[in-house]
PDB file of C-alpha atoms in Angstrom:
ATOM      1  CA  UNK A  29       0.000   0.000   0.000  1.00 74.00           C
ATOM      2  CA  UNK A  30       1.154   3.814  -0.758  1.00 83.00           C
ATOM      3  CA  UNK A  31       0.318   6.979   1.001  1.00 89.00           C
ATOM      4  CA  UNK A  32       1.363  10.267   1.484  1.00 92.00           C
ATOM      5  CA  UNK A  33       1.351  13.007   4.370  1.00 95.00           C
ATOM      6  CA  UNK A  34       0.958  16.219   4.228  1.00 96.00           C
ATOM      7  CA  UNK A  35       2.721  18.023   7.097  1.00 91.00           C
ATOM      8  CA  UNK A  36       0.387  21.068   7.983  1.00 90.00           C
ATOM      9  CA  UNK A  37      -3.243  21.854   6.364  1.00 93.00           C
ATOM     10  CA  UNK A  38      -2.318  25.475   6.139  1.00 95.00           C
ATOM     11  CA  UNK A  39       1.220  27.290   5.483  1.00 97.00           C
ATOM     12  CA  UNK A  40       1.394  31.465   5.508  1.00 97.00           C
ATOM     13  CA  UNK A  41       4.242  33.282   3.702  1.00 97.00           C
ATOM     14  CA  UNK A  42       4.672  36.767   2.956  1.00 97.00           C
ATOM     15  CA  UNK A  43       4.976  37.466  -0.554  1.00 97.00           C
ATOM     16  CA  UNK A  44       8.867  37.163  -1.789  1.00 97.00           C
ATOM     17  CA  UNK A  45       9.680  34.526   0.928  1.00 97.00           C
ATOM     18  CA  UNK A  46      10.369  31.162   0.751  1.00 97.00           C
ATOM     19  CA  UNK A  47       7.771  28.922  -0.084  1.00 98.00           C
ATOM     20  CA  UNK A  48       8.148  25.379   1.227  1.00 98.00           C
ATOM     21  CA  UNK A  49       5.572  22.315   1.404  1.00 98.00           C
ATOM     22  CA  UNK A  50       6.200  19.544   3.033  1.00 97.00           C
ATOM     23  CA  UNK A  51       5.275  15.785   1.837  1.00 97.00           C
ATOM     24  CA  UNK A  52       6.533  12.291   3.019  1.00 96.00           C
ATOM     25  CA  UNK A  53       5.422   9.205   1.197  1.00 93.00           C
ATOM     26  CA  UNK A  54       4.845   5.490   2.078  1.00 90.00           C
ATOM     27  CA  UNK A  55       5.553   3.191  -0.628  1.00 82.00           C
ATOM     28  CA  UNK A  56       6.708  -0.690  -0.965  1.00 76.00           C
ATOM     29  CA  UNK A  57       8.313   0.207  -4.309  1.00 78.00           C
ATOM     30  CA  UNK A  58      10.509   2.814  -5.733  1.00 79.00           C
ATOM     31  CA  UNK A  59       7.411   5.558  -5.967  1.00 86.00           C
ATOM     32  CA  UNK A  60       6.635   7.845  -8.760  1.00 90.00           C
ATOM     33  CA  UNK A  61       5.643  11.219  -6.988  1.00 93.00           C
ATOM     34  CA  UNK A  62       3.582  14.398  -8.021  1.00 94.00           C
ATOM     35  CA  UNK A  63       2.515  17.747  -7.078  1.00 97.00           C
ATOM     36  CA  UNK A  64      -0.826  19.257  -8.409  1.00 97.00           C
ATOM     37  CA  UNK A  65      -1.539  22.546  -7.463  1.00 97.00           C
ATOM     38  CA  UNK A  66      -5.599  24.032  -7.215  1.00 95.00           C
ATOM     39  CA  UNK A  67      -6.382  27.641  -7.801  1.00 94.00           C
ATOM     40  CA  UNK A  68      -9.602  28.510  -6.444  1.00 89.00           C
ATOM     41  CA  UNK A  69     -12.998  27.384  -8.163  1.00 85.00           C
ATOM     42  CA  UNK A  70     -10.666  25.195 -10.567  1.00 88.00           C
ATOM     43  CA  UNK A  71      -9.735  21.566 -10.898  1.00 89.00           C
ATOM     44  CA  UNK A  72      -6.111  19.968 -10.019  1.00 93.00           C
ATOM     45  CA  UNK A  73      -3.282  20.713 -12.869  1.00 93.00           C
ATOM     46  CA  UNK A  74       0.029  18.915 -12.415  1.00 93.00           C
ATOM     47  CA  UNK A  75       2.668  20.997 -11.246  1.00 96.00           C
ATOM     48  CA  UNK A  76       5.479  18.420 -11.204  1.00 94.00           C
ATOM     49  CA  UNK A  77       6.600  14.821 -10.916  1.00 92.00           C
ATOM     50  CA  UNK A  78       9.293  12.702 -10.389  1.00 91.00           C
ATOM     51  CA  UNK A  79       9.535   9.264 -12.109  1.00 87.00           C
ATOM     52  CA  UNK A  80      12.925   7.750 -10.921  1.00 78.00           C
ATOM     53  CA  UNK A  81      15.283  10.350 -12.948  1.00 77.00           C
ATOM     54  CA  UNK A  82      16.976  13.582 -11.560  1.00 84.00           C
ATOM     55  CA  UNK A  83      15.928  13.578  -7.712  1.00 89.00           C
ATOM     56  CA  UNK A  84      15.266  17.545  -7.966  1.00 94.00           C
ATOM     57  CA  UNK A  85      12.625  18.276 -10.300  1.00 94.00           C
ATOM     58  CA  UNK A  86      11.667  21.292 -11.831  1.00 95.00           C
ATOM     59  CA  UNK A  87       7.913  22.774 -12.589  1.00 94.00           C
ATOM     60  CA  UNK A  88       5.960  25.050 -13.766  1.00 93.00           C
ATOM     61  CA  UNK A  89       5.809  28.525 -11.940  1.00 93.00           C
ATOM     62  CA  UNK A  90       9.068  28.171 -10.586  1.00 95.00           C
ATOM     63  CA  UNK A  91       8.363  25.256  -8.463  1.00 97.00           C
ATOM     64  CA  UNK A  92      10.864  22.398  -7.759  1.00 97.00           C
ATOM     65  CA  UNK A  93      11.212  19.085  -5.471  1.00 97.00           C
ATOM     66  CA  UNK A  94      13.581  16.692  -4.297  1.00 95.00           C
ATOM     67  CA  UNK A  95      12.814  12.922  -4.172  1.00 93.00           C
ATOM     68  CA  UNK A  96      15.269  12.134  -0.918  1.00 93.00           C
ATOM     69  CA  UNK A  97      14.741   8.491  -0.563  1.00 90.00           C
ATOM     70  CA  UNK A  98      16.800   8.370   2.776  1.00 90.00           C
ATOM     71  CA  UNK A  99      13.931  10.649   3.988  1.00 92.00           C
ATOM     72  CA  UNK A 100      11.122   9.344   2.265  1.00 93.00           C
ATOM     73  CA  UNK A 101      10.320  12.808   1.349  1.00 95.00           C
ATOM     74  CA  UNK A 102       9.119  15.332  -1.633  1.00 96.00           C
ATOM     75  CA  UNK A 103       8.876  18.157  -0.541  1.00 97.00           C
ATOM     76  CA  UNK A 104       7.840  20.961  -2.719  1.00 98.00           C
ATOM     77  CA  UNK A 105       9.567  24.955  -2.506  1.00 98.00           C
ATOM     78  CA  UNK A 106       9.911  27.769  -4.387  1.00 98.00           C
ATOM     79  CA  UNK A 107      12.253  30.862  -3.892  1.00 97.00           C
ATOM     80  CA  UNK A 108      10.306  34.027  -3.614  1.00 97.00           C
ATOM     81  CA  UNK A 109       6.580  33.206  -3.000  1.00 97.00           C
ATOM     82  CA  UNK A 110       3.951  35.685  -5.143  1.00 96.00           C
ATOM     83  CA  UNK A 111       0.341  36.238  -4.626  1.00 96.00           C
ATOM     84  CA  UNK A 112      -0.689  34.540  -7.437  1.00 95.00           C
ATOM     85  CA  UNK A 113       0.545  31.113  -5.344  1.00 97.00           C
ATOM     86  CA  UNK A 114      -1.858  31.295  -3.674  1.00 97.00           C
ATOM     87  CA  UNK A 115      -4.015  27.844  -4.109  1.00 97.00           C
ATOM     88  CA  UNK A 116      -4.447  24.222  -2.857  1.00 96.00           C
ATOM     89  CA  UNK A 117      -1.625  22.098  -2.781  1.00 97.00           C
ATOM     90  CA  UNK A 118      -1.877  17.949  -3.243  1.00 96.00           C
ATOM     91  CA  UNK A 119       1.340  15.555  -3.134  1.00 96.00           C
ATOM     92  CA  UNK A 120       0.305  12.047  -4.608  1.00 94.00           C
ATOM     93  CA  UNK A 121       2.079   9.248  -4.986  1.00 91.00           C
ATOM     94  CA  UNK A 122       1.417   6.072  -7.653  1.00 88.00           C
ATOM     95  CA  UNK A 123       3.083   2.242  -8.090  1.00 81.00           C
ATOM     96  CA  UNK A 124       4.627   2.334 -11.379  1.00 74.00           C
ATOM     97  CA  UNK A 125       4.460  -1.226 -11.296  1.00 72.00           C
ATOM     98  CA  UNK A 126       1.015  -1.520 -10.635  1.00 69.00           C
ATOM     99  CA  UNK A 127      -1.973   0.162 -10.953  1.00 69.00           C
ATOM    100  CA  UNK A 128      -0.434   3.349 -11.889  1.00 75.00           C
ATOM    101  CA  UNK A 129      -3.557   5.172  -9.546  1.00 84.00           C
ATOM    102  CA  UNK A 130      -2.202   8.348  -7.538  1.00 88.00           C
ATOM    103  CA  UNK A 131      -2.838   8.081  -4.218  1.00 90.00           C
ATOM    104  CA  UNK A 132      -3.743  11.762  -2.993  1.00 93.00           C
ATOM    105  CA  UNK A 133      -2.434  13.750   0.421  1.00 93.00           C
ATOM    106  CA  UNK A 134      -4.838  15.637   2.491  1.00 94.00           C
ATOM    107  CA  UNK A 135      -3.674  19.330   0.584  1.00 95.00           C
ATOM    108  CA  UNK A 136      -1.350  21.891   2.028  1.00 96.00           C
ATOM    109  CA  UNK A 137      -4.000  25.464   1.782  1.00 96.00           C
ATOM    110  CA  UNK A 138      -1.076  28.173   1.109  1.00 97.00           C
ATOM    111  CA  UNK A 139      -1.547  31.420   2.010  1.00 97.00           C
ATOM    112  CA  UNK A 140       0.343  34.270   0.726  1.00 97.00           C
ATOM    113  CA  UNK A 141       0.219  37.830   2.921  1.00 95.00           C
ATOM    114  CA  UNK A 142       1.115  41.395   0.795  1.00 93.00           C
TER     115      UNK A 142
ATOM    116  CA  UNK B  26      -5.080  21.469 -24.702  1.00 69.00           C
ATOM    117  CA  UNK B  27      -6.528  18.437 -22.827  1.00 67.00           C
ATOM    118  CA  UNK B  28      -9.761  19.207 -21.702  1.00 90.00           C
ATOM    119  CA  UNK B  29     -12.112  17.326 -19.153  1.00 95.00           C
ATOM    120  CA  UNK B  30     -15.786  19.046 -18.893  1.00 96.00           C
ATOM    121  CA  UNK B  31     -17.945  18.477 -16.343  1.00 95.00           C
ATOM    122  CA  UNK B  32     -21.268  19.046 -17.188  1.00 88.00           C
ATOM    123  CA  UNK B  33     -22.568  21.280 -13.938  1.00 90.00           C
ATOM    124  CA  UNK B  34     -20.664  23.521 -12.064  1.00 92.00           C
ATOM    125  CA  UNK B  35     -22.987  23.676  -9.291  1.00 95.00           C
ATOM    126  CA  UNK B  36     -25.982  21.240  -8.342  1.00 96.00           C
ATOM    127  CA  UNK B  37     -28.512  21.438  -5.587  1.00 97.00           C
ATOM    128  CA  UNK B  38     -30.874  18.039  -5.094  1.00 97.00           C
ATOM    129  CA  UNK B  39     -33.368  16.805  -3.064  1.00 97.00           C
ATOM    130  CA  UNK B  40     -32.811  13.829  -0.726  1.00 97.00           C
ATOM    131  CA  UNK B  41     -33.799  10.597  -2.163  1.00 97.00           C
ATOM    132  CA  UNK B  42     -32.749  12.163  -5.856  1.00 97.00           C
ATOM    133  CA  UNK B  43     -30.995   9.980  -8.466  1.00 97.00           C
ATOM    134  CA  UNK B  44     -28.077  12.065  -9.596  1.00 97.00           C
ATOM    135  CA  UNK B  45     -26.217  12.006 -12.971  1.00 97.00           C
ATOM    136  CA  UNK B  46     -23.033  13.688 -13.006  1.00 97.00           C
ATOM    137  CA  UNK B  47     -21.168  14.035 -16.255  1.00 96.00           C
ATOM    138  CA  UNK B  48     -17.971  14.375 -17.428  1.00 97.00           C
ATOM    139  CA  UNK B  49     -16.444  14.285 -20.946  1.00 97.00           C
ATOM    140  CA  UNK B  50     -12.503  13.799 -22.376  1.00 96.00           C
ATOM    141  CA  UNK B  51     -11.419  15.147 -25.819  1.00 95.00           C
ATOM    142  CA  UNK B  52      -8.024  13.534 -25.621  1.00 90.00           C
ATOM    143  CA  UNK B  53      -9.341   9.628 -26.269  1.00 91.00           C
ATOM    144  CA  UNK B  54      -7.604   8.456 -22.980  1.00 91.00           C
ATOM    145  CA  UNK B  55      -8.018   5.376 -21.909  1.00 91.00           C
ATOM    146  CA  UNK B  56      -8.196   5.613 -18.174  1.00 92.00           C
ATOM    147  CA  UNK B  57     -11.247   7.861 -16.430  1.00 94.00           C
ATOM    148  CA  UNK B  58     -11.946   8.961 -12.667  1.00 95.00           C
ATOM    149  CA  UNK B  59     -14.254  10.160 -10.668  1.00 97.00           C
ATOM    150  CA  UNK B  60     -12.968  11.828  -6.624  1.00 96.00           C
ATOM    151  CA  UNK B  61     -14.636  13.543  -4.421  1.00 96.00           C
ATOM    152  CA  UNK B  62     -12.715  16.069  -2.733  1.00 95.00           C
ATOM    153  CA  UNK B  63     -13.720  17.313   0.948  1.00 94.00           C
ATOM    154  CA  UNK B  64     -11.815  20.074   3.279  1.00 89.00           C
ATOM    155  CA  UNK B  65      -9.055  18.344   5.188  1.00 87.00           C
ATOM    156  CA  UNK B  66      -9.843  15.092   3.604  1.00 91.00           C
ATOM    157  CA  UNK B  67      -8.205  15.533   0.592  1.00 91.00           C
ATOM    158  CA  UNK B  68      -9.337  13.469  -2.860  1.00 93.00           C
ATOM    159  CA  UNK B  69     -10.670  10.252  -2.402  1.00 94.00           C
ATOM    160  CA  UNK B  70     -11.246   7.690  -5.715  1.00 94.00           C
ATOM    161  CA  UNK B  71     -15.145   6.704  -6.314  1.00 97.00           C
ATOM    162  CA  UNK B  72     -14.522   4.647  -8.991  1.00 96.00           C
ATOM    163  CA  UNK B  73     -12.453   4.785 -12.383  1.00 94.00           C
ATOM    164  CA  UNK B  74     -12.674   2.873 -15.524  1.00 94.00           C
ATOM    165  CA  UNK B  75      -9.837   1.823 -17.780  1.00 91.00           C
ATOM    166  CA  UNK B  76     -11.916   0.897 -20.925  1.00 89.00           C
ATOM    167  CA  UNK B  77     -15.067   1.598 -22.304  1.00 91.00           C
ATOM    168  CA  UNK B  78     -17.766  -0.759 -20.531  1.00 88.00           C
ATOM    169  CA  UNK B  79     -15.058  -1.646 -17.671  1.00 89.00           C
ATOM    170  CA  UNK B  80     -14.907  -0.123 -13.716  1.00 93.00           C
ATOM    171  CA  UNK B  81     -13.220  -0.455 -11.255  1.00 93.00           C
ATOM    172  CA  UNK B  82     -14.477   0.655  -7.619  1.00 95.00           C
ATOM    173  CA  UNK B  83     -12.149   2.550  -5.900  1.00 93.00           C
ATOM    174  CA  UNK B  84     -11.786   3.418  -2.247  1.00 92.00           C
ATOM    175  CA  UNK B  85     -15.037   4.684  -1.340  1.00 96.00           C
ATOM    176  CA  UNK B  86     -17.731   3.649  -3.822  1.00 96.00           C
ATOM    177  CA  UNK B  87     -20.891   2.991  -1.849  1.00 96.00           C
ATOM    178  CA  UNK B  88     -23.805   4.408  -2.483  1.00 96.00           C
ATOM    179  CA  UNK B  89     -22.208   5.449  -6.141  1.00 97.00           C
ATOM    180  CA  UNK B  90     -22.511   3.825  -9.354  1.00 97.00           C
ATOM    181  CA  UNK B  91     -20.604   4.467 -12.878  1.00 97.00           C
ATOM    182  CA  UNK B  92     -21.293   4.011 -16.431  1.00 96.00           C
ATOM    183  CA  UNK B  93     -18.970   4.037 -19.208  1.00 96.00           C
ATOM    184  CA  UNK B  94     -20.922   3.536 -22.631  1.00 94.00           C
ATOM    185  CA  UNK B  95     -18.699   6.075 -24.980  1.00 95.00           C
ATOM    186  CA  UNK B  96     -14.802   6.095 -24.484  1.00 95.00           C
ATOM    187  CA  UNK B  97     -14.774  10.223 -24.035  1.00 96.00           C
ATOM    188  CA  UNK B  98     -17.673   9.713 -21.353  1.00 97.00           C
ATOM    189  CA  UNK B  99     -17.565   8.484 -17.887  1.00 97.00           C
ATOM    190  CA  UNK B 100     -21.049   9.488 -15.704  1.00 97.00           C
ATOM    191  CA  UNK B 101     -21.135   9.062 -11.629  1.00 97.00           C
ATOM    192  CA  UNK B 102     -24.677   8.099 -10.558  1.00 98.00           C
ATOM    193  CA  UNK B 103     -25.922   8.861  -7.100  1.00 97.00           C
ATOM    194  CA  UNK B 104     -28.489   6.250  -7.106  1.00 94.00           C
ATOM    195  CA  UNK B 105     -30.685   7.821  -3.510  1.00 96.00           C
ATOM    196  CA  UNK B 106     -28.626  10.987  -3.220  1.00 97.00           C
ATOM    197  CA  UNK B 107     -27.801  11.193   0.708  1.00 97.00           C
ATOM    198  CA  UNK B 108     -26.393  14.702   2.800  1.00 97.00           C
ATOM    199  CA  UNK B 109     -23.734  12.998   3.358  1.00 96.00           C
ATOM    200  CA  UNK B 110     -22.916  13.140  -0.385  1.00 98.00           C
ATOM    201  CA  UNK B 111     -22.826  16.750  -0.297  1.00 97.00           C
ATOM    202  CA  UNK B 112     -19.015  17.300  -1.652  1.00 97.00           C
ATOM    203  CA  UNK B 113     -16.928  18.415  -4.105  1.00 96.00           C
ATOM    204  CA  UNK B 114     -16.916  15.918  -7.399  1.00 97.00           C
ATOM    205  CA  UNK B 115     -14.001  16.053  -9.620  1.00 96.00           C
ATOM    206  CA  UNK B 116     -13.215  13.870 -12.747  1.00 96.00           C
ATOM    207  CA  UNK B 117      -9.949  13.334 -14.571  1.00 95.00           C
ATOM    208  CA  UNK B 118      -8.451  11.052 -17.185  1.00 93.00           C
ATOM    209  CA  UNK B 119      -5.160   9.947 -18.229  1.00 90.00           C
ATOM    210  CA  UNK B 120      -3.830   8.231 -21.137  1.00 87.00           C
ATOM    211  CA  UNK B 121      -3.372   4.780 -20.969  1.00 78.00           C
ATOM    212  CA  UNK B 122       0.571   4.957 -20.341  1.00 68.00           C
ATOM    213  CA  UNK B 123      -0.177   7.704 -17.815  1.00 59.00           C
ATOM    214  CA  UNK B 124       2.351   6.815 -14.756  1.00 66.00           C
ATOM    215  CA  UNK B 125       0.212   8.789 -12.596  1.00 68.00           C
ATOM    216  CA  UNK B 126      -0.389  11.876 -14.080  1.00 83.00           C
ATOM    217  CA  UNK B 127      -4.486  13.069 -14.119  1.00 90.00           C
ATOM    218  CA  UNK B 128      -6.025  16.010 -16.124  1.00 93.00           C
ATOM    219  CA  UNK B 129      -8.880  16.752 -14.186  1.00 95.00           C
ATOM    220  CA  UNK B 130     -12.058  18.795 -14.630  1.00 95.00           C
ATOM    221  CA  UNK B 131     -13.193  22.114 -12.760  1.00 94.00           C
ATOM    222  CA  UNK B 132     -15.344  19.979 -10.530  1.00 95.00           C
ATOM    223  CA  UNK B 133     -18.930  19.836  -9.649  1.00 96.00           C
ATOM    224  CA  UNK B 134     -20.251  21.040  -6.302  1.00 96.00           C
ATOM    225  CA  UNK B 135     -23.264  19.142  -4.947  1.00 97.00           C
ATOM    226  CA  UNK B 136     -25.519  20.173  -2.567  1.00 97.00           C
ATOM    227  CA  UNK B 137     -28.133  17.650  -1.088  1.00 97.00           C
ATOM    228  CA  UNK B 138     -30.679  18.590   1.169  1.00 96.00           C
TER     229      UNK B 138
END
């Protein structure tokens, strides 16, 4: 069985700081891992993922995450945060040998102060 | 552009109701699923389908049933709608080959009362 945790429903920055959300997976397997980020009144749309290559991965929006395996971790950052990050944030995780399903975390609610 | 449509953003019904959502793909994926999504829950799988005519139940799927007739369509069926059924529903699909990665739908917001 797989799942992910989502350390902390809700994470406050100020806009330019740091942005950094935490996920640790559970996995029998060598994991594939994701990020999908929700903007209000929209559905999920993949930010990143990580699929046994380069541990740090690159997204969109200037987003990026390190597979540690040592850690059993992913967690996602991003340099300077902007208002427009503001959104929902999901960590999944999926067997690539098996049924190739994400399995979803509980969402990280990021909150981004002027 | 993938795009997944769900057919209603917002839907109010009556206890007791039989409820069709919809959703649609115009990418001819494969693979089709249908979450609901509640605060500090996170997404939970209903059901998905992996071929036209085939489901799968996922981890919750009482009190839901599925149809998948037409490859590009994949409908959610609240057979006795229930308040505790009141959620966010969100539907995605993914190409066969997939690894993981979902292009979901705005989502439908159902109100039963």
């Amino acid at each position: 069985a797989q799942s992910v945790t989502q350390l902390g429903s809700h994470v406050s920055v100020s806009e330019g700081a740091l942005v950094l959300l935490r996920c640790n997976y559970s996995s029998s397997v060598p994991p594939y891992l994701f990020w999908y980020v929700q903007y209000p009144n929209q559905g999920l749309q993949l930010l990143l993922k990580y699929t046994s290559a380069a541990t740090l991965v690159k997204g969109i929006n200037g987003f990026e995450a390190e597979f540690k395996k040592s850690e059993t971790s992913f967690h996602l950052t991003k340099p300077s945060a902007h208002m427009s990050d503001a959104a929902e944030y999901f960590c999944a995780v999926s067997d690539p040998g098996g049924s190739y399903i994400p399995t979803f975390g509980r969402g990280t609610s990021l909150i981004v102060h002027p | 552009d993938v795009k997944v449509t769900q057919s209603s953003r917002y839907l109010v019904k009556r206890t007791g109701e039989k409820v069709f959502l919809e959703c649609v793909q115009d990418m001819d994926h494969e693979n089709m699923f249908w979450y609901r999504q509640d605060p500090g829950l996170g997404l939970r799988l209903i059901y998905f389908s992996y071929d036209v005519k085939m489901k799968e139940k996922g981890d919750i799927p009482e009190g839901y049933s599925v149809s998948r007739e037409k490859k590009e369509r994949f409908s959610l069926i609240l057979e006795s709608a229930s308040t505790n059924q009141t959620s966010m529903y969100l539907c995605a699909s993914s190409p066969g080959t997939g690894v993981g990665k979902l292009f979901f739908g705005s989502g439908t917001q159902l109100s039963v009362l």
